[in-house]
PDB file of C-alpha atoms in Angstrom:
ATOM      1  CA  SER A   1     126.041 138.084 281.036  1.00 62.00           C
ATOM      2  CA  ALA A   2     123.514 141.034 281.176  1.00 63.00           C
ATOM      3  CA  LEU A   3     120.734 138.536 282.193  1.00 61.00           C
ATOM      4  CA  LEU A   4     122.787 136.985 284.684  1.00 60.00           C
ATOM      5  CA  GLU A   5     123.389 140.380 286.307  1.00 62.00           C
ATOM      6  CA  LEU A   6     119.566 141.016 286.421  1.00 60.00           C
ATOM      7  CA  GLN A   7     118.738 137.570 287.924  1.00 59.00           C
ATOM      8  CA  ASN A   8     120.477 138.569 291.052  1.00 59.00           C
ATOM      9  CA  VAL A   9     118.191 141.523 291.721  1.00 61.00           C
ATOM     10  CA  ALA A  10     115.022 140.530 293.620  1.00 50.00           C
ATOM     11  CA  ASP A  11     112.574 141.878 291.087  1.00 62.00           C
ATOM     12  CA  PHE A  12     113.930 139.400 288.545  1.00 60.00           C
ATOM     13  CA  SER A  13     114.458 136.423 290.735  1.00 60.00           C
ATOM     14  CA  ALA A  14     111.551 134.550 288.554  1.00 61.00           C
ATOM     15  CA  LEU A  15     114.088 134.503 285.693  1.00 62.00           C
ATOM     16  CA  VAL A  16     116.527 132.244 287.622  1.00 62.00           C
ATOM     17  CA  PRO A  17     115.547 128.950 286.005  1.00 66.00           C
ATOM     18  CA  THR A  18     115.464 130.415 282.500  1.00 71.00           C
ATOM     19  CA  PHE A  19     117.791 131.307 279.900  1.00 74.00           C
ATOM     20  CA  ILE A  20     118.101 133.176 276.427  1.00 78.00           C
ATOM     21  CA  ARG A  21     118.627 131.190 273.249  1.00 83.00           C
ATOM     22  CA  SER A  22     120.085 133.765 271.285  1.00 84.00           C
ATOM     23  CA  ALA A  23     120.531 137.635 271.048  1.00 83.00           C
ATOM     24  CA  THR A  24     121.001 139.517 267.648  1.00 87.00           C
ATOM     25  CA  GLU A  25     121.341 142.851 266.613  1.00 88.00           C
ATOM     26  CA  VAL A  26     119.098 144.407 263.765  1.00 89.00           C
ATOM     27  CA  GLN A  27     119.838 147.377 262.041  1.00 89.00           C
ATOM     28  CA  VAL A  28     116.909 149.833 262.002  1.00 87.00           C
ATOM     29  CA  GLY A  29     118.005 152.928 260.348  1.00 80.00           C
ATOM     30  CA  GLU A  30     120.870 155.487 260.103  1.00 80.00           C
ATOM     31  CA  GLY A  31     122.905 154.806 263.295  1.00 80.00           C
ATOM     32  CA  LYS A  32     120.224 153.026 264.981  1.00 86.00           C
ATOM     33  CA  SER A  33     119.576 149.419 265.824  1.00 88.00           C
ATOM     34  CA  ALA A  34     117.714 147.114 268.166  1.00 91.00           C
ATOM     35  CA  ILE A  35     118.488 143.938 269.978  1.00 90.00           C
ATOM     36  CA  VAL A  36     116.373 141.036 269.467  1.00 91.00           C
ATOM     37  CA  ILE A  37     116.417 138.502 272.447  1.00 90.00           C
ATOM     38  CA  ALA A  38     114.985 134.954 271.609  1.00 91.00           C
ATOM     39  CA  VAL A  39     113.891 132.870 274.566  1.00 89.00           C
ATOM     40  CA  PRO A  40     112.677 129.559 274.420  1.00 89.00           C
ATOM     41  CA  LEU A  41     108.893 129.150 273.778  1.00 89.00           C
ATOM     42  CA  LYS A  42     108.278 127.338 277.239  1.00 88.00           C
ATOM     43  CA  PHE A  43     109.633 130.382 279.072  1.00 85.00           C
ATOM     44  CA  LEU A  44     107.938 133.066 277.192  1.00 88.00           C
ATOM     45  CA  PRO A  45     105.090 133.305 279.861  1.00 87.00           C
ATOM     46  CA  VAL A  46     107.878 133.915 282.547  1.00 83.00           C
ATOM     47  CA  TYR A  47     109.363 136.718 280.603  1.00 83.00           C
ATOM     48  CA  ARG A  48     106.168 138.197 279.846  1.00 87.00           C
ATOM     49  CA  LYS A  49     105.427 138.768 283.434  1.00 83.00           C
ATOM     50  CA  VAL A  50     108.600 141.105 283.939  1.00 80.00           C
ATOM     51  CA  GLN A  51     108.974 141.995 280.297  1.00 82.00           C
ATOM     52  CA  SER A  52     108.398 145.902 280.740  1.00 83.00           C
ATOM     53  CA  ARG A  53     110.630 146.179 283.594  1.00 81.00           C
ATOM     54  CA  LEU A  54     113.346 143.797 281.910  1.00 81.00           C
ATOM     55  CA  VAL A  55     113.373 145.790 278.652  1.00 85.00           C
ATOM     56  CA  HIS A  56     113.672 149.038 280.402  1.00 83.00           C
ATOM     57  CA  GLU A  57     116.842 147.647 282.344  1.00 80.00           C
ATOM     58  CA  PHE A  58     118.244 146.211 279.187  1.00 82.00           C
ATOM     59  CA  GLU A  59     117.724 149.362 277.346  1.00 85.00           C
ATOM     60  CA  LYS A  60     119.692 151.491 279.912  1.00 82.00           C
ATOM     61  CA  LYS A  61     122.315 148.721 279.903  1.00 82.00           C
ATOM     62  CA  PHE A  62     122.822 148.799 276.086  1.00 82.00           C
ATOM     63  CA  SER A  63     122.939 152.645 275.777  1.00 82.00           C
ATOM     64  CA  GLY A  64     119.536 153.252 274.441  1.00 72.00           C
ATOM     65  CA  LYS A  65     119.005 150.572 271.862  1.00 86.00           C
ATOM     66  CA  HIS A  66     115.481 149.155 271.548  1.00 90.00           C
ATOM     67  CA  VAL A  67     115.191 145.660 273.120  1.00 90.00           C
ATOM     68  CA  ILE A  68     112.456 143.282 271.829  1.00 91.00           C
ATOM     69  CA  ILE A  69     111.791 139.855 273.334  1.00 90.00           C
ATOM     70  CA  VAL A  70     110.609 137.057 271.064  1.00 92.00           C
ATOM     71  CA  ALA A  71     109.940 133.456 271.337  1.00 92.00           C
ATOM     72  CA  ALA A  72     112.214 131.067 269.404  1.00 90.00           C
ATOM     73  CA  ARG A  73     109.799 129.766 266.965  1.00 83.00           C
ATOM     74  CA  SER A  74     110.335 127.931 263.684  1.00 75.00           C
ATOM     75  CA  VAL A  75     108.399 125.729 261.176  1.00 68.00           C
ATOM     76  CA  LYS A  76     109.629 122.142 262.076  1.00 67.00           C
ATOM     77  CA  PRO A  77     111.341 120.376 259.102  1.00 61.00           C
ATOM     78  CA  GLY A  78     109.826 117.206 257.938  1.00 57.00           C
ATOM     79  CA  ARG A  79     106.177 118.057 258.988  1.00 60.00           C
ATOM     80  CA  ARG A  80     103.702 119.010 256.294  1.00 61.00           C
ATOM     81  CA  VAL A  81     104.354 122.823 255.893  1.00 59.00           C
ATOM     82  CA  GLY A  82     101.458 124.574 254.477  1.00 60.00           C
ATOM     83  CA  LYS A  83     100.365 128.107 254.090  1.00 59.00           C
ATOM     84  CA  ASN A  84      98.371 128.162 257.494  1.00 69.00           C
ATOM     85  CA  THR A  85     101.269 126.970 259.477  1.00 77.00           C
ATOM     86  CA  THR A  86     103.528 129.962 258.248  1.00 78.00           C
ATOM     87  CA  GLN A  87     100.981 132.403 258.886  1.00 81.00           C
ATOM     88  CA  TYR A  88     100.537 131.178 262.271  1.00 83.00           C
ATOM     89  CA  VAL A  89     104.165 131.461 263.097  1.00 86.00           C
ATOM     90  CA  PHE A  90     104.480 135.032 261.446  1.00 86.00           C
ATOM     91  CA  SER A  91     101.165 136.133 263.468  1.00 88.00           C
ATOM     92  CA  GLN A  92     102.910 134.728 266.861  1.00 90.00           C
ATOM     93  CA  TYR A  93     106.049 136.729 265.909  1.00 92.00           C
ATOM     94  CA  LEU A  94     103.750 139.725 265.160  1.00 91.00           C
ATOM     95  CA  GLU A  95     102.413 139.502 268.599  1.00 92.00           C
ATOM     96  CA  ASP A  96     105.710 139.009 270.517  1.00 91.00           C
ATOM     97  CA  VAL A  97     107.436 142.210 268.585  1.00 91.00           C
ATOM     98  CA  ALA A  98     104.376 144.356 269.573  1.00 90.00           C
ATOM     99  CA  PHE A  99     104.042 143.000 273.028  1.00 89.00           C
ATOM    100  CA  PRO A 100     102.949 144.706 275.378  1.00 85.00           C
ATOM    101  CA  ALA A 101     101.134 146.983 272.859  1.00 87.00           C
ATOM    102  CA  GLU A 102      97.689 146.224 271.840  1.00 88.00           C
ATOM    103  CA  MET A 103      97.086 145.620 268.109  1.00 89.00           C
ATOM    104  CA  SER A 104      93.711 147.349 267.035  1.00 88.00           C
ATOM    105  CA  GLY A 105      93.958 146.320 263.192  1.00 87.00           C
ATOM    106  CA  ARG A 106      95.902 144.715 260.351  1.00 89.00           C
ATOM    107  CA  ARG A 107      95.528 145.406 256.955  1.00 89.00           C
ATOM    108  CA  ILE A 108      97.474 143.868 253.970  1.00 89.00           C
ATOM    109  CA  ARG A 109      98.115 146.184 250.794  1.00 87.00           C
ATOM    110  CA  TYR A 110      99.166 144.795 247.321  1.00 87.00           C
ATOM    111  CA  LEU A 111     100.936 146.902 245.002  1.00 84.00           C
ATOM    112  CA  LYS A 112     100.597 147.187 241.065  1.00 89.00           C
ATOM    113  CA  ASP A 113     104.217 145.586 240.756  1.00 89.00           C
ATOM    114  CA  GLY A 114     103.068 142.757 242.859  1.00 81.00           C
ATOM    115  CA  ALA A 115     104.620 143.506 246.181  1.00 82.00           C
ATOM    116  CA  LYS A 116     102.941 143.566 249.554  1.00 82.00           C
ATOM    117  CA  PHE A 117     103.225 145.160 252.832  1.00 85.00           C
ATOM    118  CA  GLU A 118     101.343 144.816 255.946  1.00 90.00           C
ATOM    119  CA  LYS A 119      99.903 147.961 258.021  1.00 92.00           C
ATOM    120  CA  ILE A 120      99.675 147.123 261.687  1.00 92.00           C
ATOM    121  CA  TYR A 121      97.523 149.449 263.610  1.00 92.00           C
ATOM    122  CA  LEU A 122      98.594 149.636 267.525  1.00 91.00           C
ATOM    123  CA  ASP A 123      96.060 151.010 269.961  1.00 89.00           C
ATOM    124  CA  ARG A 124      96.158 154.677 270.520  1.00 88.00           C
ATOM    125  CA  LYS A 125      96.539 154.577 274.272  1.00 88.00           C
ATOM    126  CA  ASP A 126      99.909 152.970 273.684  1.00 84.00           C
ATOM    127  CA  GLN A 127     101.352 155.715 271.408  1.00 87.00           C
ATOM    128  CA  GLN A 128     103.201 157.652 273.959  1.00 87.00           C
ATOM    129  CA  GLN A 129     105.269 154.683 275.165  1.00 87.00           C
ATOM    130  CA  PHE A 130     105.794 152.939 271.908  1.00 88.00           C
ATOM    131  CA  GLU A 131     105.909 155.820 269.189  1.00 88.00           C
ATOM    132  CA  GLU A 132     109.843 155.825 268.874  1.00 89.00           C
ATOM    133  CA  LYS A 133     109.858 152.028 268.718  1.00 89.00           C
ATOM    134  CA  THR A 134     107.693 151.715 265.583  1.00 89.00           C
ATOM    135  CA  ASP A 135     110.632 151.708 263.162  1.00 91.00           C
ATOM    136  CA  SER A 136     112.425 149.026 265.310  1.00 91.00           C
ATOM    137  CA  PHE A 137     109.290 146.910 265.403  1.00 92.00           C
ATOM    138  CA  SER A 138     109.185 146.934 261.612  1.00 92.00           C
ATOM    139  CA  ALA A 139     112.863 146.221 261.138  1.00 92.00           C
ATOM    140  CA  VAL A 140     112.748 143.360 263.523  1.00 92.00           C
ATOM    141  CA  TYR A 141     109.594 141.812 261.951  1.00 92.00           C
ATOM    142  CA  LYS A 142     111.192 142.203 258.476  1.00 92.00           C
ATOM    143  CA  GLN A 143     114.276 140.241 259.871  1.00 91.00           C
ATOM    144  CA  LEU A 144     111.984 137.385 261.526  1.00 90.00           C
ATOM    145  CA  THR A 145     109.572 136.818 258.776  1.00 87.00           C
ATOM    146  CA  GLY A 146     110.788 138.686 255.545  1.00 87.00           C
ATOM    147  CA  VAL A 147     107.422 140.715 255.229  1.00 87.00           C
ATOM    148  CA  ASN A 148     107.281 144.391 254.892  1.00 91.00           C
ATOM    149  CA  ALA A 149     105.366 145.841 257.847  1.00 92.00           C
ATOM    150  CA  ILE A 150     104.630 149.631 258.789  1.00 92.00           C
ATOM    151  CA  PHE A 151     103.742 150.154 262.465  1.00 92.00           C
ATOM    152  CA  THR A 152     101.423 152.960 263.048  1.00 91.00           C
ATOM    153  CA  PHE A 153      98.628 154.073 265.566  1.00 89.00           C
ATOM    154  CA  ALA A 154      94.808 153.764 264.721  1.00 81.00           C
ATOM    155  CA  PRO A 155      93.364 157.118 263.426  1.00 78.00           C
ATOM    156  CA  GLN A 156      91.166 158.535 265.935  1.00 70.00           C
ATOM    157  CA  SER A 157      87.375 157.923 265.402  1.00 57.00           C
ATOM    158  CA  ALA A 158      84.920 160.438 264.599  1.00 40.00           C
ATOM    159  CA  ARG A 159      83.169 159.959 268.104  1.00 45.00           C
ATOM    160  CA  GLU A 160      86.427 161.193 269.976  1.00 46.00           C
TER     161      GLU A 160
END
């Protein structure tokens, strides 16, 4: 219903032929949560054009909860599912979750007990805008893929 209200506003008239597949709430931490909006993959470019303003309006409407827009993706059953297919879907989810922030690096760390987690470095120029959302990014990525990830900002280089 919030999308229908925004579609009537002139700034979001491009969203009229689109729809949302689902919206779920993900617990981020103590008393904090994020809303994940899944849109059909074919409408993702339309949403990306107005995503910054749309997310801002949704966050105002939902009392400060972080809003993240992702494409509804899945590995199709019946097809040959390999490690590369799953990795591709996970990397696409990673780009969706962090959008519009730029990723400057990605590291996988393996622990002694066999567990692993990813460390995703976001560009330092986006730090002011996305610093408070990094916990939400981690929780949403974990919910979508089951992979533990830490979103942080790239360390400053020695030249700066």
